[in-house]
Tab-separated table of C-alpha atoms in Angstrom:
chain	number	residue	atom	x	y	z
O	1337	MET	CA	-1.131	20.282	16.166
O	1338	PRO	CA	-4.718	19.620	14.971
O	1339	LYS	CA	-6.441	16.534	16.306
O	1340	PRO	CA	-6.397	13.671	13.733
O	1341	ILE	CA	-9.643	13.019	11.899
O	1342	PRO	CA	-11.093	9.707	13.135
O	1343	ILE	CA	-12.158	6.940	10.780
O	1344	SER	CA	-15.936	7.165	10.950
O	1345	ASP	CA	-16.781	3.460	10.615
O	1346	PRO	CA	-13.690	1.244	11.067
O	1347	ALA	CA	-15.619	-2.022	10.801
O	1348	ASN	CA	-16.854	-1.043	7.329
O	1349	LEU	CA	-13.393	-0.237	5.945
O	1350	LEU	CA	-11.065	-3.032	4.817
O	1351	LEU	CA	-7.385	-2.084	4.677
O	1352	VAL	CA	-5.231	-4.193	2.376
O	1353	GLN	CA	-1.439	-4.173	2.497
O	1354	PHE	CA	0.440	-5.241	-0.644
O	1355	ALA	CA	3.941	-6.621	-0.079
O	1356	LYS	CA	6.724	-8.463	-1.853
O	1357	TRP	CA	8.305	-11.432	-0.151
O	1358	PRO	CA	11.549	-10.263	1.498
O	1359	GLU	CA	14.125	-11.820	-0.799
O	1360	LYS	CA	17.641	-10.441	-1.220
O	1361	GLY	CA	18.172	-8.947	-4.663
O	1362	ARG	CA	14.452	-8.677	-5.386
O	1363	VAL	CA	13.271	-5.854	-3.103
O	1364	LYS	CA	14.156	-2.138	-2.915
O	1365	THR	CA	16.615	-2.576	-5.773
O	1366	ARG	CA	17.192	1.151	-6.138
O	1367	LEU	CA	18.378	1.294	-2.533
O	1368	ALA	CA	20.758	-1.616	-3.081
O	1369	ALA	CA	23.222	0.610	-4.966
O	1370	GLN	CA	23.946	2.469	-1.708
O	1371	LEU	CA	22.911	-0.016	0.976
O	1372	GLY	CA	23.851	-3.286	-0.698
O	1373	GLU	CA	21.398	-6.129	-1.248
O	1374	LYS	CA	21.352	-7.083	2.435
O	1375	GLY	CA	20.770	-3.473	3.481
O	1376	ALA	CA	17.982	-3.110	0.924
O	1377	LEU	CA	16.386	-6.314	2.221
O	1378	ASN	CA	16.505	-5.035	5.802
O	1379	ALA	CA	14.997	-1.741	4.654
O	1380	HIS	CA	12.134	-3.591	2.965
O	1381	ILE	CA	11.421	-5.576	6.127
O	1382	GLN	CA	11.433	-2.460	8.315
O	1383	LEU	CA	9.144	-0.578	5.935
O	1384	THR	CA	6.729	-3.500	5.664
O	1385	MET	CA	6.508	-3.778	9.446
O	1386	ALA	CA	6.025	-0.016	9.852
O	1387	VAL	CA	3.124	0.062	7.393
O	1388	LEU	CA	1.533	-2.999	9.009
O	1389	ARG	CA	1.711	-1.374	12.450
O	1390	GLU	CA	0.048	1.783	11.151
O	1391	LEU	CA	-2.777	-0.104	9.459
O	1392	VAL	CA	-3.454	-2.210	12.559
O	1393	ARG	CA	-3.397	0.934	14.710
O	1394	SER	CA	-6.314	2.328	12.693
O	1395	GLY	CA	-8.706	-0.194	14.257
O	1396	CYS	CA	-9.945	-1.372	10.847
O	1397	PRO	CA	-9.831	-4.977	9.637
O	1398	VAL	CA	-6.533	-5.573	7.825
O	1399	ARG	CA	-5.632	-8.041	5.078
O	1400	PHE	CA	-1.990	-8.690	4.146
O	1401	LEU	CA	-1.362	-9.924	0.594
O	1402	TRP	CA	2.000	-11.236	-0.632
O	1403	ASP	CA	2.894	-10.721	-4.279
O	1404	ARG	CA	3.039	-14.410	-5.245
O	1405	PRO	CA	2.699	-17.903	-3.763
O	1406	LEU	CA	5.822	-19.603	-2.413
O	1407	THR	CA	6.094	-23.222	-1.327
O	1408	THR	CA	8.683	-22.226	1.268
O	1409	PRO	CA	8.686	-18.578	2.372
O	1410	PRO	CA	12.149	-17.063	2.898
O	1411	ALA	CA	13.484	-17.114	6.446
O	1412	SER	CA	13.641	-13.320	6.349
O	1413	ALA	CA	9.825	-13.237	6.248
O	1414	ALA	CA	9.586	-14.653	9.773
O	1415	PRO	CA	9.351	-11.318	11.665
O	1416	ILE	CA	6.606	-10.119	9.340
O	1417	GLU	CA	4.667	-13.367	9.608
O	1418	VAL	CA	4.963	-13.297	13.409
O	1419	ALA	CA	3.503	-9.768	13.447
O	1420	ILE	CA	0.706	-10.827	11.089
O	1421	ALA	CA	-0.205	-13.735	13.375
O	1422	ARG	CA	0.084	-11.648	16.559
O	1423	GLU	CA	-2.318	-9.031	15.222
O	1424	SER	CA	-4.711	-11.669	13.807
O	1425	VAL	CA	-4.332	-10.184	10.328
O	1426	GLN	CA	-5.635	-12.282	7.450
O	1427	GLN	CA	-2.820	-13.331	5.119
O	1428	GLY	CA	-3.135	-14.215	1.436
O	1429	ILE	CA	-1.733	-13.927	-2.072
O	1430	GLN	CA	-2.411	-11.205	-4.638
O	1431	GLN	CA	-4.363	-12.481	-7.645
O	1432	GLY	CA	-3.946	-11.168	-11.183
O	1433	ARG	CA	-1.689	-11.011	-14.227
O	1434	ASP	CA	-0.107	-7.656	-13.321
O	1435	LEU	CA	-0.154	-5.036	-10.569
O	1436	GLY	CA	-3.246	-3.310	-11.930
O	1437	ALA	CA	-5.252	-6.516	-12.070
O	1438	ARG	CA	-4.062	-7.538	-8.609
O	1439	MET	CA	-5.162	-4.248	-7.076
O	1440	ALA	CA	-8.503	-4.249	-8.883
O	1441	ASN	CA	-9.152	-7.826	-7.760
O	1442	ALA	CA	-8.248	-7.060	-4.133
O	1443	LEU	CA	-10.616	-4.094	-4.066
O	1444	ARG	CA	-13.388	-6.046	-5.780
O	1445	ASP	CA	-13.016	-9.021	-3.432
O	1446	GLY	CA	-13.118	-6.860	-0.320
O	1447	LEU	CA	-16.249	-5.051	-1.446
O	1448	ALA	CA	-17.884	-8.338	-2.451
O	1449	GLU	CA	-17.384	-9.599	1.107
O	1450	GLY	CA	-19.631	-6.826	2.393
O	1451	TYR	CA	-17.221	-4.044	3.279
O	1452	GLY	CA	-18.523	-0.686	2.125
O	1453	LYS	CA	-15.023	0.622	1.427
O	1454	ALA	CA	-11.636	-0.947	0.693
O	1455	ILE	CA	-8.220	0.727	0.595
O	1456	ILE	CA	-4.885	-0.696	-0.578
O	1457	VAL	CA	-1.567	0.605	0.771
O	1458	GLY	CA	1.872	-0.384	-0.471
O	1459	SER	CA	4.559	-1.641	1.896
O	1460	ASP	CA	6.949	1.179	0.996
O	1461	CYS	CA	4.483	3.901	2.016
O	1462	PRO	CA	5.157	4.677	5.718
O	1463	SER	CA	3.744	8.198	5.332
O	1464	VAL	CA	0.228	6.730	5.216
O	1465	ASP	CA	-0.934	7.211	8.799
O	1466	ALA	CA	-4.318	6.976	10.498
O	1467	SER	CA	-5.165	10.588	9.689
O	1468	TYR	CA	-4.460	10.066	5.982
O	1469	LEU	CA	-6.531	6.883	5.986
O	1470	ALA	CA	-9.386	8.831	7.548
O	1471	GLN	CA	-9.124	11.430	4.795
O	1472	ALA	CA	-9.302	8.660	2.211
O	1473	GLU	CA	-12.313	7.082	3.895
O	1474	SER	CA	-14.086	10.452	3.996
O	1475	ALA	CA	-13.339	11.049	0.297
O	1476	LEU	CA	-15.020	7.751	-0.527
O	1477	THR	CA	-18.349	9.132	0.675
O	1478	GLN	CA	-18.269	11.419	-2.373
O	1479	SER	CA	-16.448	9.367	-4.995
O	1480	ASP	CA	-16.136	5.802	-6.298
O	1481	VAL	CA	-12.339	5.828	-6.020
O	1482	VAL	CA	-9.764	7.746	-3.996
O	1483	LEU	CA	-6.062	8.043	-4.822
O	1484	GLY	CA	-3.282	9.216	-2.530
O	1485	PRO	CA	-0.618	10.636	-4.865
O	1486	SER	CA	3.073	10.121	-4.195
O	1487	ASP	CA	5.733	12.708	-4.883
O	1488	ASP	CA	7.177	10.632	-7.735
O	1489	GLY	CA	4.068	10.519	-9.938
O	1490	GLY	CA	2.588	7.296	-8.598
O	1491	PHE	CA	0.308	6.813	-5.609
O	1492	VAL	CA	0.628	5.568	-2.037
O	1493	LEU	CA	-2.931	4.306	-1.712
O	1494	ILE	CA	-6.000	3.500	-3.751
O	1495	GLY	CA	-9.447	2.982	-2.295
O	1496	ALA	CA	-12.877	2.244	-3.720
O	1497	THR	CA	-16.545	1.780	-2.975
O	1498	ARG	CA	-17.170	0.449	-6.483
O	1499	THR	CA	-15.032	-1.285	-9.108
O	1500	ALA	CA	-15.283	-1.797	-12.859
O	1501	THR	CA	-13.745	-4.162	-15.389
O	1502	GLY	CA	-10.480	-2.775	-16.744
O	1503	MET	CA	-10.283	-0.003	-14.166
O	1504	LEU	CA	-6.498	-0.324	-13.805
O	1505	ASP	CA	-5.589	-1.646	-17.252
O	1506	GLY	CA	-2.808	-0.160	-19.370
O	1507	ILE	CA	-0.994	1.729	-16.607
O	1508	GLU	CA	2.781	2.161	-16.832
O	1509	TRP	CA	3.532	1.140	-13.256
O	1510	GLY	CA	6.717	2.447	-11.694
O	1511	THR	CA	6.810	5.555	-13.881
O	1512	ASP	CA	5.964	9.200	-13.244
O	1513	ARG	CA	2.910	8.739	-15.471
O	1514	ALA	CA	1.179	6.136	-13.304
O	1515	LEU	CA	-1.077	8.517	-11.359
O	1516	ALA	CA	-2.240	10.536	-14.371
O	1517	GLN	CA	-2.872	7.392	-16.411
O	1518	THR	CA	-4.833	5.839	-13.543
O	1519	VAL	CA	-7.073	8.875	-13.186
O	1520	GLU	CA	-7.756	8.845	-16.934
O	1521	GLN	CA	-8.462	5.107	-17.009
O	1522	LEU	CA	-10.869	5.307	-14.079
O	1523	LYS	CA	-12.825	8.007	-15.893
O	1524	ILE	CA	-12.874	5.931	-19.096
O	1525	VAL	CA	-14.532	2.994	-17.292
O	1526	GLY	CA	-17.091	5.303	-15.665
O	1527	LEU	CA	-15.758	5.622	-12.107
O	1528	SER	CA	-15.554	8.949	-10.308
O	1529	VAL	CA	-12.210	9.665	-8.638
O	1530	VAL	CA	-10.803	12.151	-6.146
O	1531	THR	CA	-7.154	12.682	-5.207
O	1532	LEU	CA	-5.766	13.621	-1.805
O	1533	GLU	CA	-2.730	15.715	-0.964
O	1534	PRO	CA	0.536	13.971	-1.968
O	1535	ARG	CA	2.515	11.809	0.447
O	1536	TRP	CA	5.952	10.226	0.062
O	1537	ASP	CA	7.083	6.659	-0.356
O	1538	VAL	CA	10.529	5.069	-0.119
O	1539	ASP	CA	12.358	4.457	-3.378
O	1540	GLU	CA	15.622	6.391	-3.151
O	1541	LEU	CA	18.257	6.791	-0.450
O	1542	ALA	CA	16.929	10.239	0.543
O	1543	ASP	CA	13.489	8.663	1.156
O	1544	TRP	CA	15.048	5.969	3.327
O	1545	GLU	CA	16.977	8.537	5.362
O	1546	ARG	CA	13.764	10.516	5.822
O	1547	PHE	CA	12.007	7.407	7.116
O	1548	ARG	CA	14.816	6.682	9.559
O	1549	GLN	CA	14.877	10.272	10.803
O	1550	GLU	CA	11.107	10.514	11.307
O	1551	ARG	CA	11.067	7.236	13.244
O	1552	THR	CA	13.324	8.809	15.859
O	1553	LEU	CA	11.205	11.951	16.348
């Protein structure tokens, strides 16, 4: 097996994890048909923790952003919040009217704080490991934006060294057109973009079974 490519400058790369609060009936709804709402909730928690562990393992600064503010977080969020505190990960809330705006704002804010590169990873994307993050970081030396495609037509990560107004506007999120529309929109606003080799995320039961199997290897 080839040696993983190291991240060249971990301190200069901000990793941002996007996550939904773990609430029964609101997360991994496609899995609920087979696993039930409680099973889907447990799957969401396990996936979120797995992604967080991988991002922390990279050695880069990590920021964890929930999808919306809650006065009282659900009790099921406790294991995730304990891990966030244990790893000294900064916790916050995504800002923006829709997913595109929230991602654009998170990238913009990270770069404005002085990081040279920022990458967002979703909490259902356990295939994003340190080697893949290093590939994304390397791609950002040649392009404004990097996308890690998913097998279903979306993407498992997005990273940037530069942002632009409207860069993620008008995308049909959750469809098999999301990646292609994102690439086109980035070009429209004047940003260069490169795509990596596809990775998988967890939406369907087969994805969940793959995650469970690979965890035991």
